[in-house]
Phi, psi and omega in degrees: 000317179293323180296319179296323180293317179297320178296323179295320180294317180297317179296322179295316180294324179293334181275352180291127181296154183297326182294331180291323179292318181295320181294337183284347180282145177290146179293137178280135181283133179282143180296136180286151178085005179280121184246339183248140178289153180297136178084000181288133183285145177289150180293142179297148180291138178284352181274120180293159184252148173255123178261133175254135184218132183265129174234121183208206183292350178277358173269120185239160182299318184202159180296329186295339182242026176301144172240161184288108178233143176291142181096180183277134179258134176237148173267166177301321179294324176301316181294317180297321177297320178295318177301318181295322177298314180293326180301325183271351183273111184287344180281343181270125181255340182201159178231128176257114178269117178266100191262122177254222184276074180288128184238028182283158176286167182300316177299321178293321177298317179297323179295318179291326177296323176296322176297322177295319180295325177293323175299315180295326179290343178266024175066038176240135180277139177239122179238157185231140172240124184266117174256343181240175184237021180285149177301320179298320178297319180290323178299321176294316181298325183293345176277347183281167180288330175204157183233137175231154174209168182288150177301336179264007184278185180211156178237131180237120179228080189272359183086201186230139177209174179210146178235139180235139180276123174250109197238024182298317179298321179296317179296320181295322178298331180264006177075026182254128176230135174206157179244152179240129178274124182271159178244020182142169184298321185257014178233066184241104183275000189261031183297337179293340180265026178234166175268341181201161181290143175279177186301317186284324177296315179296321180294317182295306184286335173296319179293320179297313181292325176298319178295320180293319181290330175297317176296321179301310178298317183299316182298318180290318181297315180293318184290324185253007178058049179242159176280153177302325178297319178295321179296321179298319177298320180295317180294326178295328176284316170079310187240129183228141167282173189298316182294318179292323176297322178294319179295327181273001179079018181278335177225171183246332188217141171252116180192154173285158192304308182296322178296315181297316179300315181294321177298318181294317179300317179292318183293318183267358180056055180239169173241155187276139173238124180280143175230166180282000000 
């Protein structure tokens, strides 16, 4: 009889719905002083951020022509994509370009300068610190709002030139003779089989280099608020120590990198953001 009663009680408890058991529990008291809902995001900081970004010999035109270099390699498009991301980020107030031995061609430099101008058009300051002395690095720096370098540094702006091998004498010494069929006056690929450039070759490449040097002068003149004549004088000198570069208006500040960054953060009331 007792066994039958115990089985009846167990069957009754198993039949009780789950909601009845839950309702029977006392309500848990919520902690007092709670003002924010769980998972609510913190408000963004009103202090703008300074982003530091390294540009050096590891920036290459495209992936297809990568060469084995130590460190991380970026393409020009990678850098432009990063600029576009920062352009849309309202928390970023400025970008510090740490410029090393940039070895890009003039068209690639111009493309990156356009990216810098787009950053500036989004109300972000762009400043440059020169660690290297390549002409490409300085052309990029001249697009920035200000340029700094170390007191022991140097600036090199040698202009643009080109060299072509004329090897007819070398071939003759080795007993090699060959002819090249031309496709027109300005389509002559056989300059290596000559002792000197012919009239049309010199005219063609002279016009190309003149156009490139005009762009070279223009970028520096616009960026540093100098006249083209003044820029030509600077290019004729080519190499400047840090103090002489400051006197000629090529840079704005003499300071070591960490000092310059800290000065900029205090002056602009920003905080530092680390990047890869």
